[in-house]
CSV table of C-alpha atoms and ligand atoms in Angstrom, one decimal:
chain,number,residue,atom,x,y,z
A,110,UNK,CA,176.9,-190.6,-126.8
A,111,UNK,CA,177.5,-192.0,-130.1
A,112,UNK,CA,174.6,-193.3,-132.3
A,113,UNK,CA,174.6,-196.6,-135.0
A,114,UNK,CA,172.3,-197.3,-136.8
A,115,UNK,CA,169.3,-199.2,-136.4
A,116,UNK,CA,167.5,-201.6,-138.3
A,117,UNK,CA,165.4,-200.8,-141.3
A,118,UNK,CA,162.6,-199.8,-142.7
A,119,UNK,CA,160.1,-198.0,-140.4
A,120,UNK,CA,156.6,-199.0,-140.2
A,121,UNK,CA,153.6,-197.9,-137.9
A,122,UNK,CA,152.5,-194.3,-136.1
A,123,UNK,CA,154.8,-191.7,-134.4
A,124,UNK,CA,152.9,-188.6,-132.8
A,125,UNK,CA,155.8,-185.2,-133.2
A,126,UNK,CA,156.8,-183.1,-129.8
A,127,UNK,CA,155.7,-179.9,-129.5
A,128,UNK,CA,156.9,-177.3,-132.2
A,129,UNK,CA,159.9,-175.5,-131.1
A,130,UNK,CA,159.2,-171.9,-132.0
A,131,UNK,CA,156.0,-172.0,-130.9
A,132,UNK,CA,156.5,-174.0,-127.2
A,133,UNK,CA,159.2,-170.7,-126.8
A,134,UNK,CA,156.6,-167.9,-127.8
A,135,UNK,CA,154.0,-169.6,-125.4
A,136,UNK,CA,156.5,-169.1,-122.2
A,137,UNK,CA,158.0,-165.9,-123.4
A,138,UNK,CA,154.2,-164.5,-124.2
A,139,UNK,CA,152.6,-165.9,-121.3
A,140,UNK,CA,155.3,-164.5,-118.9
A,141,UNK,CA,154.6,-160.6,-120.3
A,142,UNK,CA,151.2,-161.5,-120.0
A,143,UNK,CA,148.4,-160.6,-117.2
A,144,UNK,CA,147.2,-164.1,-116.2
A,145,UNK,CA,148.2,-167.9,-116.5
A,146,UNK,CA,149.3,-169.4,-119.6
A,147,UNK,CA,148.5,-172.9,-120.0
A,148,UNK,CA,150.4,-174.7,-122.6
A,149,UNK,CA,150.1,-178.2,-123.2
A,150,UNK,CA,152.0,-180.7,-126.0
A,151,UNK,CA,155.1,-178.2,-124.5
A,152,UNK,CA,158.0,-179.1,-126.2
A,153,UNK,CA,160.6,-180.4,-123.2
A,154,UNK,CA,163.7,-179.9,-125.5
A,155,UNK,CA,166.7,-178.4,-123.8
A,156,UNK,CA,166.1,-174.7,-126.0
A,157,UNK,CA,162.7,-174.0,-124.4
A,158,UNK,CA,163.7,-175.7,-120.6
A,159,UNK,CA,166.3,-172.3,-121.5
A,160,UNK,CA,163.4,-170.1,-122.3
A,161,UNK,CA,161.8,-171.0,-118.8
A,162,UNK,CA,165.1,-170.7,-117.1
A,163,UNK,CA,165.4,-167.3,-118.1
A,164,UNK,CA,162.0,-166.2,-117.1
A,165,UNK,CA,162.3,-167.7,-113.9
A,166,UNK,CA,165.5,-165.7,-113.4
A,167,UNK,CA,163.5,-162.9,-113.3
A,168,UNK,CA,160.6,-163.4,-111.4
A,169,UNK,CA,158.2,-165.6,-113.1
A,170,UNK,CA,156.6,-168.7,-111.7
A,171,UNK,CA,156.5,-171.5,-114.2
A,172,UNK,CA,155.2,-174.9,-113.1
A,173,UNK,CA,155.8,-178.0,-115.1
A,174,UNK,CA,154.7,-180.8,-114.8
A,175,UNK,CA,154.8,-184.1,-117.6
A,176,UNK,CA,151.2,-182.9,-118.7
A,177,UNK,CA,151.3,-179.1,-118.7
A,178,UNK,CA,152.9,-176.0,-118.3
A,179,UNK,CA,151.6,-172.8,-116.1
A,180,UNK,CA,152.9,-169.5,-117.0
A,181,UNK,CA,151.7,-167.0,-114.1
A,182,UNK,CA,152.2,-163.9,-116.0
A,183,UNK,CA,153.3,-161.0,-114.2
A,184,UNK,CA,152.2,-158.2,-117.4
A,185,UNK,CA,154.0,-156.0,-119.4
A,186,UNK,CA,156.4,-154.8,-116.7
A,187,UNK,CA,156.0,-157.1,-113.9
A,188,UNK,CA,159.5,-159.0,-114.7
A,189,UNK,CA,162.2,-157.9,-112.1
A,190,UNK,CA,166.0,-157.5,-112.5
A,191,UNK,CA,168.0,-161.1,-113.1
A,192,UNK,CA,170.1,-161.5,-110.0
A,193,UNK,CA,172.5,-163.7,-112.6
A,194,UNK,CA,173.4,-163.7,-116.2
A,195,UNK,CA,170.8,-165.3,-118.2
A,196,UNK,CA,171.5,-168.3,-120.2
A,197,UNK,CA,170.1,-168.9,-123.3
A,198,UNK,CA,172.2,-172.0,-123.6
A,199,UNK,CA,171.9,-173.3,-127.4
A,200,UNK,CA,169.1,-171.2,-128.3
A,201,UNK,CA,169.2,-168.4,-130.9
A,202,UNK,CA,165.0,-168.0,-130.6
A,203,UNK,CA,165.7,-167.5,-126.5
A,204,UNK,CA,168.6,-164.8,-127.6
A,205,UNK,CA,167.4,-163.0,-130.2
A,206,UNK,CA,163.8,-162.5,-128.9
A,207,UNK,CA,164.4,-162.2,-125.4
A,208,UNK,CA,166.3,-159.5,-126.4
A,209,UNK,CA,163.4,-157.3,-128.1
A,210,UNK,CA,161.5,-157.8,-124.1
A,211,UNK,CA,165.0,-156.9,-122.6
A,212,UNK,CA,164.9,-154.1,-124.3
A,213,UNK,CA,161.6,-152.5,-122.8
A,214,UNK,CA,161.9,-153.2,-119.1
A,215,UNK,CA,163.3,-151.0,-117.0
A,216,UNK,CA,166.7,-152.9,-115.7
A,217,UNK,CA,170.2,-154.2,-117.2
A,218,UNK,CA,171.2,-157.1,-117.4
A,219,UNK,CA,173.3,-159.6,-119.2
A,220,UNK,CA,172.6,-162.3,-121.8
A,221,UNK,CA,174.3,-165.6,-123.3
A,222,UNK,CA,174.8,-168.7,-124.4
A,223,UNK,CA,176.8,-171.7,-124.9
A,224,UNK,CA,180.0,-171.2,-127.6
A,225,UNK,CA,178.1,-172.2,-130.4
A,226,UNK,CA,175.9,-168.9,-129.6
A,227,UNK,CA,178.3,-167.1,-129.0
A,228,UNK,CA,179.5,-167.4,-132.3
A,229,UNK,CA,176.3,-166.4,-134.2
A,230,UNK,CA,175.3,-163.2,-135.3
A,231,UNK,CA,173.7,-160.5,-132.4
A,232,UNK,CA,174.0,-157.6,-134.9
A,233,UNK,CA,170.7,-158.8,-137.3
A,234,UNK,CA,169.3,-157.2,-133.6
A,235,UNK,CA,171.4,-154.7,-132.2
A,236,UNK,CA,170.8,-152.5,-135.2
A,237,UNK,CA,166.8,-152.4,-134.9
A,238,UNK,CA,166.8,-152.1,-131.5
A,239,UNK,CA,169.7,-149.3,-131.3
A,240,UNK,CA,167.1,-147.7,-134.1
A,241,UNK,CA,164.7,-147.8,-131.0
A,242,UNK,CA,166.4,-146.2,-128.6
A,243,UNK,CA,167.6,-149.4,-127.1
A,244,UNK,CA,170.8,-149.9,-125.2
A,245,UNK,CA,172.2,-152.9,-126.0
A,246,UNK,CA,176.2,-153.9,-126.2
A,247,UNK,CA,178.1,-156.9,-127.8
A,248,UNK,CA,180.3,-157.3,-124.4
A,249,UNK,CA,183.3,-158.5,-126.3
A,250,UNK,CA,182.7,-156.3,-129.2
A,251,UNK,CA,182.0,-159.1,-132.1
A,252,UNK,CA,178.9,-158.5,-132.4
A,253,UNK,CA,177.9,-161.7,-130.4
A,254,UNK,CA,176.5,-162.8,-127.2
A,255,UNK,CA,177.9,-162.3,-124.8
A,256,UNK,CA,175.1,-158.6,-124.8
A,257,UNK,CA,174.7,-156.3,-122.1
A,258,UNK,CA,171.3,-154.8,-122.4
A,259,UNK,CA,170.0,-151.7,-120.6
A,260,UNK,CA,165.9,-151.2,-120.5
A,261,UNK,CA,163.9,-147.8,-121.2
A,262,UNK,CA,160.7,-146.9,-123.0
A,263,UNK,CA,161.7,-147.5,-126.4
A,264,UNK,CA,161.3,-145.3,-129.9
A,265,UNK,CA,158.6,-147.0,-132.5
A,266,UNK,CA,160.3,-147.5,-136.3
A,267,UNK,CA,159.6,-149.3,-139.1
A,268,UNK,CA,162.3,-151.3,-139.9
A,269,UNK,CA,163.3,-152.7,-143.5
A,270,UNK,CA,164.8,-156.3,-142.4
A,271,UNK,CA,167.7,-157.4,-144.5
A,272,UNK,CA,167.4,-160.9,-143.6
A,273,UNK,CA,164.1,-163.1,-143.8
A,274,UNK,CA,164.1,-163.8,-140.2
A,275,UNK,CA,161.7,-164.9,-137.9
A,276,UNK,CA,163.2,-164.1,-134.8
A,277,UNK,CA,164.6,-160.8,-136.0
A,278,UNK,CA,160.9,-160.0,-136.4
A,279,UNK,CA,159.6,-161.0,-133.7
A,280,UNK,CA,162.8,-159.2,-131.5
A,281,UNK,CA,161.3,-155.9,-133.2
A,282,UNK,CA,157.4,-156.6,-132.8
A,283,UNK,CA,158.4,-157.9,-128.8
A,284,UNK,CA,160.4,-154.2,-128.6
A,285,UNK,CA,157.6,-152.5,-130.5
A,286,UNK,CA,155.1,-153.7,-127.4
A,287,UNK,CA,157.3,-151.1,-125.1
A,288,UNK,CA,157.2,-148.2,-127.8
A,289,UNK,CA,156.0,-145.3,-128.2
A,290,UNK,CA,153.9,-145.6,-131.1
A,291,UNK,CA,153.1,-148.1,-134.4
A,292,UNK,CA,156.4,-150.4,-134.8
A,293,UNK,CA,156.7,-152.1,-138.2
A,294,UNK,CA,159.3,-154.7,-139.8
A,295,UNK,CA,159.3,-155.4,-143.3
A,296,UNK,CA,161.4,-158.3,-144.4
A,297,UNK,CA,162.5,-159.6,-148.3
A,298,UNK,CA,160.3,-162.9,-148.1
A,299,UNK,CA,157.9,-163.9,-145.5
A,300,UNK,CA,159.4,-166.1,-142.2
A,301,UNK,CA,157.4,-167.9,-140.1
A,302,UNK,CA,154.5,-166.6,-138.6
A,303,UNK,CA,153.8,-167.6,-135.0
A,304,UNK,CA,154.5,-165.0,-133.0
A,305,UNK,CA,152.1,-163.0,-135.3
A,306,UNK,CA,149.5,-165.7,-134.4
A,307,UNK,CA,150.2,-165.7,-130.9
A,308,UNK,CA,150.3,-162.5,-130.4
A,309,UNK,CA,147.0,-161.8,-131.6
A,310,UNK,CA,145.6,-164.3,-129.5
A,311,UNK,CA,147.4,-162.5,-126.3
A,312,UNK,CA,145.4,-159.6,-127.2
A,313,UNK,CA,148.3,-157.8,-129.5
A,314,UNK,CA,147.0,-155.1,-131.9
A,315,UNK,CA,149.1,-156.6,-135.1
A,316,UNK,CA,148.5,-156.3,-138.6
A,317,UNK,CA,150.3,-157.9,-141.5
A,318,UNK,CA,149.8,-157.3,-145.2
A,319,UNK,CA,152.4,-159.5,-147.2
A,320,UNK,CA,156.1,-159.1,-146.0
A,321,UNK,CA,154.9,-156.4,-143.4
A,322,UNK,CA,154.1,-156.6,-140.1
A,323,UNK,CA,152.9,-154.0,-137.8
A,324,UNK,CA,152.1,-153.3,-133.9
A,325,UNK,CA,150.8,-151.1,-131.5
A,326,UNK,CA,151.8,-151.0,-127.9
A,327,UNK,CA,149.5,-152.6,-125.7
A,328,UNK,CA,148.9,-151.6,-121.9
A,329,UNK,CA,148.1,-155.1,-121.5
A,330,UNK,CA,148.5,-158.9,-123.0
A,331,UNK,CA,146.4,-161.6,-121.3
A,332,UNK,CA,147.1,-165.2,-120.7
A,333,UNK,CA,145.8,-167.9,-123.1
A,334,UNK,CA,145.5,-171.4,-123.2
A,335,UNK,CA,147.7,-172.7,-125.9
A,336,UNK,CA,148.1,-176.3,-127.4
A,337,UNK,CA,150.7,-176.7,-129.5
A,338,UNK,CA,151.1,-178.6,-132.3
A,339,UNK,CA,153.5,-180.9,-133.6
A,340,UNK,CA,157.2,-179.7,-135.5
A,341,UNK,CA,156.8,-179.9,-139.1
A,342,UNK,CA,160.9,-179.2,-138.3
A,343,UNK,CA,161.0,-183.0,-136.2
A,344,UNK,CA,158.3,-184.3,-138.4
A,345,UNK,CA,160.9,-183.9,-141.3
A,346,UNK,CA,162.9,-186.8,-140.4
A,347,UNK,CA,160.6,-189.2,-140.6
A,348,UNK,CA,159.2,-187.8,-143.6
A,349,UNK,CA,162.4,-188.3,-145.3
A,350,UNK,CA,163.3,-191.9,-143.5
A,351,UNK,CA,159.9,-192.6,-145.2
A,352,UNK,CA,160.9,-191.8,-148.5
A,353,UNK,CA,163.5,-193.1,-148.7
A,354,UNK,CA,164.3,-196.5,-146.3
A,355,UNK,CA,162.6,-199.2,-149.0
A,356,UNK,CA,159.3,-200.8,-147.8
A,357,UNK,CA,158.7,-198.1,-145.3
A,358,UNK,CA,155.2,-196.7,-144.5
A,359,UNK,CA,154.7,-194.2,-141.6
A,360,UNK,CA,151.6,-192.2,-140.1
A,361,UNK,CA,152.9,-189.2,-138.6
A,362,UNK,CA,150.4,-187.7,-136.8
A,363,UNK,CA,149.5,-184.3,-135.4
A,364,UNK,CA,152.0,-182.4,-137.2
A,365,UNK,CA,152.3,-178.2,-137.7
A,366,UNK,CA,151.6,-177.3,-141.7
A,367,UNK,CA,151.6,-173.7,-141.0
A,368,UNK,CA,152.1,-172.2,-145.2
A,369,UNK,CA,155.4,-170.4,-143.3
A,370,UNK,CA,156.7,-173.9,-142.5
A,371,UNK,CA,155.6,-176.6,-144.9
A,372,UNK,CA,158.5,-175.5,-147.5
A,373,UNK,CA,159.3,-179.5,-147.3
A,374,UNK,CA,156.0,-180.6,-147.8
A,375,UNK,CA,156.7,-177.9,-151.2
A,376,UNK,CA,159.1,-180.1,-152.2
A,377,UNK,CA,158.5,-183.5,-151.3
A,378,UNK,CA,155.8,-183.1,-153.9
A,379,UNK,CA,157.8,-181.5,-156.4
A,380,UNK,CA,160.3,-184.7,-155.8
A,381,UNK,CA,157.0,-186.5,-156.5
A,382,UNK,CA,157.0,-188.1,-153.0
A,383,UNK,CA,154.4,-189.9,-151.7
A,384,UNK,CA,152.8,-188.0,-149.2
A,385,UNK,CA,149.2,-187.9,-147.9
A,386,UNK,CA,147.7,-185.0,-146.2
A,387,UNK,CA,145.0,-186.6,-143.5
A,388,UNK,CA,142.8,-185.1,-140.8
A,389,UNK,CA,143.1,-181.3,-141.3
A,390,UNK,CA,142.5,-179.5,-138.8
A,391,UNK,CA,143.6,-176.3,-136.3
A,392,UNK,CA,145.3,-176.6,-133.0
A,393,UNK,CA,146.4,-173.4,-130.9
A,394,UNK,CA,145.3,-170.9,-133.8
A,395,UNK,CA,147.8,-173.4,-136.2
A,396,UNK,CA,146.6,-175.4,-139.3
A,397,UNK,CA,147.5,-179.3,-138.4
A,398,UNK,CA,147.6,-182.4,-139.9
A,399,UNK,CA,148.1,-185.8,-140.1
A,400,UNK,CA,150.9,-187.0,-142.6
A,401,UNK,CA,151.0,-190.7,-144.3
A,402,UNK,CA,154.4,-191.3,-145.7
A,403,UNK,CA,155.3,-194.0,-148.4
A,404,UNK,CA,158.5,-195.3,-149.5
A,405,UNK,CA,158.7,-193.7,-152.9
A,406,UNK,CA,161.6,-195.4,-155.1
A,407,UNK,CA,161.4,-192.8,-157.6
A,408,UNK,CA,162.1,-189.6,-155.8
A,409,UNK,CA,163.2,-187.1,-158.4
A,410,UNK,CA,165.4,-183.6,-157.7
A,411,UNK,CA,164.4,-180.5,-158.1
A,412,UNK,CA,165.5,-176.9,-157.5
A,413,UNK,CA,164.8,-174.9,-154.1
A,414,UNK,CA,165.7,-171.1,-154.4
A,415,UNK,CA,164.0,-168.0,-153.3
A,416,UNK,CA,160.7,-167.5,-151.5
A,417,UNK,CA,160.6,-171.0,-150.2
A,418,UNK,CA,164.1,-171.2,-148.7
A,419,UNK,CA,162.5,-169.0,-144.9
A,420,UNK,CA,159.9,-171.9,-144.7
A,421,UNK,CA,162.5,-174.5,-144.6
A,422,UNK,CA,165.1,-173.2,-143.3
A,423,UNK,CA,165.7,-176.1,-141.0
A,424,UNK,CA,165.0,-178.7,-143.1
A,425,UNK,CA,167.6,-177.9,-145.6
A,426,UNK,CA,170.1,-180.6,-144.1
A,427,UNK,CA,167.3,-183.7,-144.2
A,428,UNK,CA,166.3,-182.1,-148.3
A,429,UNK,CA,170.0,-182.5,-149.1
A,430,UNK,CA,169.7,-186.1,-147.6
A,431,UNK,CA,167.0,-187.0,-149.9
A,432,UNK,CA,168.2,-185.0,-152.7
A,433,UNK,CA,171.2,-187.3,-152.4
A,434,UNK,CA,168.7,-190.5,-152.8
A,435,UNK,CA,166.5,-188.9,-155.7
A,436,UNK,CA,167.2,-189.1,-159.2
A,437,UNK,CA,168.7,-186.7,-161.1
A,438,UNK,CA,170.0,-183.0,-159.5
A,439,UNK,CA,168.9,-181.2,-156.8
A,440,UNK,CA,170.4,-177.3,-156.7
A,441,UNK,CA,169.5,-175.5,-153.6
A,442,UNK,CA,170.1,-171.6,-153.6
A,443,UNK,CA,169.7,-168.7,-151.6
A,444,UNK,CA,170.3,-170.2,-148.6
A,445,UNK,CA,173.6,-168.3,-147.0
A,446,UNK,CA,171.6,-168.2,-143.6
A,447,UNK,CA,172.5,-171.8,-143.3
A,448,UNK,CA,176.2,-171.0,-142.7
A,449,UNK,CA,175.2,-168.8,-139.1
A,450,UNK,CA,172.6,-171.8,-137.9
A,451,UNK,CA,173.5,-173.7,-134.7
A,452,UNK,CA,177.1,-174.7,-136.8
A,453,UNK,CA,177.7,-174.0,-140.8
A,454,UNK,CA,175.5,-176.1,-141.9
A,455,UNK,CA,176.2,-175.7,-145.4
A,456,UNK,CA,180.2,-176.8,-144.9
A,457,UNK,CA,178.9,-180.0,-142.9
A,458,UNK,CA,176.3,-181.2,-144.7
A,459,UNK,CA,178.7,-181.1,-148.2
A,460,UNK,CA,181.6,-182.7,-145.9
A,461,UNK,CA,178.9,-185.4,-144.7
A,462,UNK,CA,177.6,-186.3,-147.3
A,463,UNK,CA,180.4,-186.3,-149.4
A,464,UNK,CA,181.7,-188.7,-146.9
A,465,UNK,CA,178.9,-191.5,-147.3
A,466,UNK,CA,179.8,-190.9,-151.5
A,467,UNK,CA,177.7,-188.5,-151.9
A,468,UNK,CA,178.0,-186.5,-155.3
A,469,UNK,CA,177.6,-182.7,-153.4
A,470,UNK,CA,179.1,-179.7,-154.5
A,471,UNK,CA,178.7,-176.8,-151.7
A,472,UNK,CA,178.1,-173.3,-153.6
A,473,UNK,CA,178.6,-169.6,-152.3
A,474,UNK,CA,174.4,-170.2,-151.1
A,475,UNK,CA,173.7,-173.4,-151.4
A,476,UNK,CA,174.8,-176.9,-152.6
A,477,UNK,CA,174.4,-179.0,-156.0
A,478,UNK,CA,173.4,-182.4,-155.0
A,479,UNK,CA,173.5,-185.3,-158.0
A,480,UNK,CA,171.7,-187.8,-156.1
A,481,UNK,CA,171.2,-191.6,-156.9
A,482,UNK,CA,174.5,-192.7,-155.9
A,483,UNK,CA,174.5,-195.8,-153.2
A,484,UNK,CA,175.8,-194.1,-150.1
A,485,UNK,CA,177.7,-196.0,-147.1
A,486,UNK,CA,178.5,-195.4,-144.0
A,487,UNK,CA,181.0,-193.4,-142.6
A,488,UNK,CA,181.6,-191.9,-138.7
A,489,UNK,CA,180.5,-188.9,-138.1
A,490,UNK,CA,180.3,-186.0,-136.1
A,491,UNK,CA,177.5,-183.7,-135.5
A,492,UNK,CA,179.6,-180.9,-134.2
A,493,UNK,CA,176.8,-180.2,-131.2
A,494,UNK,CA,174.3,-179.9,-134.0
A,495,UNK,CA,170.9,-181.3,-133.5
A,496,UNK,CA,169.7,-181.5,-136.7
A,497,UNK,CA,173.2,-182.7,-138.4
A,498,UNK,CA,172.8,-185.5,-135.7
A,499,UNK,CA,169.0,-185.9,-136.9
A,500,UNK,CA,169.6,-186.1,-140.4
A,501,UNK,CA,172.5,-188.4,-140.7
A,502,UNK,CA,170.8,-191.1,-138.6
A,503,UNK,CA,168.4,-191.0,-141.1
A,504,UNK,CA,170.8,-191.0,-144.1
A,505,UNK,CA,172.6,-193.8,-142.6
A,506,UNK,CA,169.4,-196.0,-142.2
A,507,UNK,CA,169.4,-196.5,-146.4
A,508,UNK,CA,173.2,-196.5,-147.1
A,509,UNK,CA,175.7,-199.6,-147.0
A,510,UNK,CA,177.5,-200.3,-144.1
A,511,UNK,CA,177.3,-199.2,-140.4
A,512,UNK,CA,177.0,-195.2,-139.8
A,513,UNK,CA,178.3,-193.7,-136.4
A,514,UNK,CA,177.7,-190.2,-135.2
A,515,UNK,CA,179.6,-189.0,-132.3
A,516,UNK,CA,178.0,-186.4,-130.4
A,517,UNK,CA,174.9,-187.7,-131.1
A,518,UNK,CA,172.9,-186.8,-127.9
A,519,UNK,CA,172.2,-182.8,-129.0
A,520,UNK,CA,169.2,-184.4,-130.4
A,521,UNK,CA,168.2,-182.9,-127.2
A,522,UNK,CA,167.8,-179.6,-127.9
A,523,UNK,CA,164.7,-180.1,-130.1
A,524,UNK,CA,163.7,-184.0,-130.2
A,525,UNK,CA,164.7,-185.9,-126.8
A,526,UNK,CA,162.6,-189.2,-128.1
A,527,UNK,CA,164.3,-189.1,-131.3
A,528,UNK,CA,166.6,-192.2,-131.1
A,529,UNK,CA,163.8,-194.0,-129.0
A,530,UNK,CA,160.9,-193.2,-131.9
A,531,UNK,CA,163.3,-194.2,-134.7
A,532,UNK,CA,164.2,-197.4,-133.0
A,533,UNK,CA,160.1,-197.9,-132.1
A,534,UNK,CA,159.3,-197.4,-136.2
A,535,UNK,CA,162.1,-199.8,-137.3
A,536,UNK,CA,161.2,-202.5,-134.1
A,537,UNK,CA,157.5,-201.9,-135.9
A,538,UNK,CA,158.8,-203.3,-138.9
A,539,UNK,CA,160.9,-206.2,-137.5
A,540,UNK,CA,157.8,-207.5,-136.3
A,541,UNK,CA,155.4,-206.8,-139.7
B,279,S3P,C1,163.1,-169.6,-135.5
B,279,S3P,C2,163.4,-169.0,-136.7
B,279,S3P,C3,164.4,-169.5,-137.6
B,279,S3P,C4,164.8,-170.9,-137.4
B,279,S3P,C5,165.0,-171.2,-135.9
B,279,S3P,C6,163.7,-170.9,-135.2
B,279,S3P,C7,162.1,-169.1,-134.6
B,279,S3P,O1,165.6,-168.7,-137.5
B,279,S3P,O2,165.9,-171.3,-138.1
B,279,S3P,O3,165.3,-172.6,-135.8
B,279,S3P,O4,161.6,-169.7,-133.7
B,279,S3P,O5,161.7,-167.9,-134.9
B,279,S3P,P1,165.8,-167.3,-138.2
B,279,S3P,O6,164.8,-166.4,-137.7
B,279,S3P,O7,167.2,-166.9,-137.8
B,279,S3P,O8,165.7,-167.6,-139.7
């Protein structure tokens, strides 16, 4: 599928699909769990239709249907043996924490994923859960998926993370469930916290002080109720088309602003966007709210380094997009982790970009971006990347010329509606 762009600007309401991480953790915490889970605003994007895929391979009943999903847990040790490999398909969150529940049951079996997961980095777990007594192999040796994985009762540790990483976290704290006594992680700037959340909800003993995280095993988790809450990750598109696409004005509603995620939010404001935070509230445990976006014509750059860079990881390829249409210079650093993403995001987005005249300089951890250049369009590819796909639709929708992005339909690993809400918002504003 290839993707051109549509007409401009956007106008009118847009409700987010389910948040990725968490529509994951509900399936994987639910199936571990004594009870039903029932999880509704699921996200059906193709990562989590992998998390159920998996869990069904070994035992566990999942119905879904358009308005729910039903988990029947089978507990702590109620999954049975995979009679095939499981596939995790695209998903890192399915491979890496999978792997920590793998690693506590008491059967082998084999895990992996499409190429571009087979290409990503399986050590950031291997060494914590080898630390625990877990046996668990690169097959081919890289340190990649393919991983053979061979259950026992596993050996509590505290484990010093090198790498801000939510799902290397939670692959320890989902290990530390089968161990045999208090199982910390401590990690050099806080990642997103939803499995601590969750977890707690399921009945987890978990306590976190600052960039620590600690459990106890539990002889039991029970089945929840969960609703989940819009991705701030999938909001971010339209928070940047917003900005950016002149005479827009969007209401994005029911979207995640957990403090682990709303990095962009962070620094939307200090690009002195126009942003307007409506309708607090909680959903699932999670704080929520409703977003107003205005087209803001004086977006300014800024610089986005340390701290900041785990709760927006995913963003960074939309920020470079607006950095790229704000004034002045935008210097992004710390953010190596974006080379080992779903493809090198780093490389692409400077390539990109660059490509619409772009004035981007990649660095050895980030990018220098001197934005207010006009950009134009340019055909691209999105090298199976969702959110390469995602953000140069929206960079095309304020540059010269016509954009095309080949490879355009991974959108549907985390937004399936994607092309069909952005062409709804800019129909919206035909009609104004
Ligand atoms: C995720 C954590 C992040 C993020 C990914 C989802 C999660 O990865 O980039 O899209 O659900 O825990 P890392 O933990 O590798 O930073």
């Amino acid at each position: 599928m290839e993707f051109t762009k549509t007409r401009q600007p956007l106008r009118g309401e847009i409700t987010i699909p389910g948040d990725k991480s968490i529509s994951h953790r509900a399936v994987m915490f639910g199936a571990i769990s004594d009870g039903t889970t029932e999880i509704t605003n699921f996200l059906q994007g193709a990562d989590c239709l992998s998390t159920i895929s998996c869990f069904r391979k070994m035992g566990i009943e999942i119905e879904n249907t358009p308005d729910r999903i039903l988990v029947h847990g089978k507990g702590l040790h109620g999954l049975k043996a995979p009679e095939e490999i499981l596939d995790a398909g695209n998903s890192g969150t399915t491979t890496r924490l999978i792997s920590g529940i793998l690693a506590g049951q008491n059967f082998s079996c084999e895990l992996t994923g499409d190429a571009s997961i087979q290409k990503r980095p399986m050590k950031r777990i291997i060494t914590p859960l080898s630390m625990m007594d877990a046996s668990i192999e690169s097959i081919r040796g890289n340190d990649c998926a393919p991983l053979r994985i061979h259950g026992h009762r596993l050996h509590a540790i505290h484990y010093l993370s090198p790498v801000a990483s939510a799902q290397v976290k939670s692959c320890v704290l989902l290990a530390g469930l089968y161990g045999d006594g208090k199982t910390s992680v401590t990690e050099p700037a806080l990642s997103r916290n939803h499995t601590e959340i969750m977890l707690r909800s399921f009945g987890a003993s978990l306590s976190s002080s600052k960039t620590t995280v600690s459990i106890l095993p539990e002889p039991k988790l029970t089945g929840q109720k969960i609703q989940v809450p819009g991705d701030i990750s999938s909001a971010a598109y339209f928070i940047a088309a917003g900005l950016i696409v002149p005479g827009s004005e969007i209401l994005i509603k029911n979207t995640g602003i957990n403090p682990t995620r709303d990095g962009i939010l962070r620094v939307c404001s200090a690009m002195s966007a126009d942003i307007t935070r409506l309708n607090e509230r909680t959903s699932g445990g999670e704080p929520v709210a409703d977003l107003l976006v205005r087209y803001t014509p004086s977006l300014k750059g800024c610089v986005i380094e340390g701290d900041i860079i785990p709760s927006l990881i995913d963003e960074i390829p939309v920020i470079a997009v607006l950095a790229a249409y704000a004034d002045g210079t935008t210097i992004i650093r710390d953010a190596q982790e974006l080379k080992v993403k779903e493809s090198n995001r780093l490389d692409i987005m400077v390539h990109h970009l660059s490509a619409m005249g772009a004035d981007i300089t990649g660095t050895d951890d980030g990018m220098i971006i001197h934005g207010g250049k006009s950009l134009k369009g340019a055909i691209l590819d999105s090298f199976l990347d969702h959110r390469i796909a995602m953000s140069f639709a929206i960079a095309s929708l304020a540059a010269e010329g016509a954009t095309s992005i080949t490879n355009a339909e991974c959108v549907n690993i985390s937004y399936p509606e994607f092309y069909e809400d952005l062409r709804r918002l800019t129909s919206c504003a035909a009609q104004h």
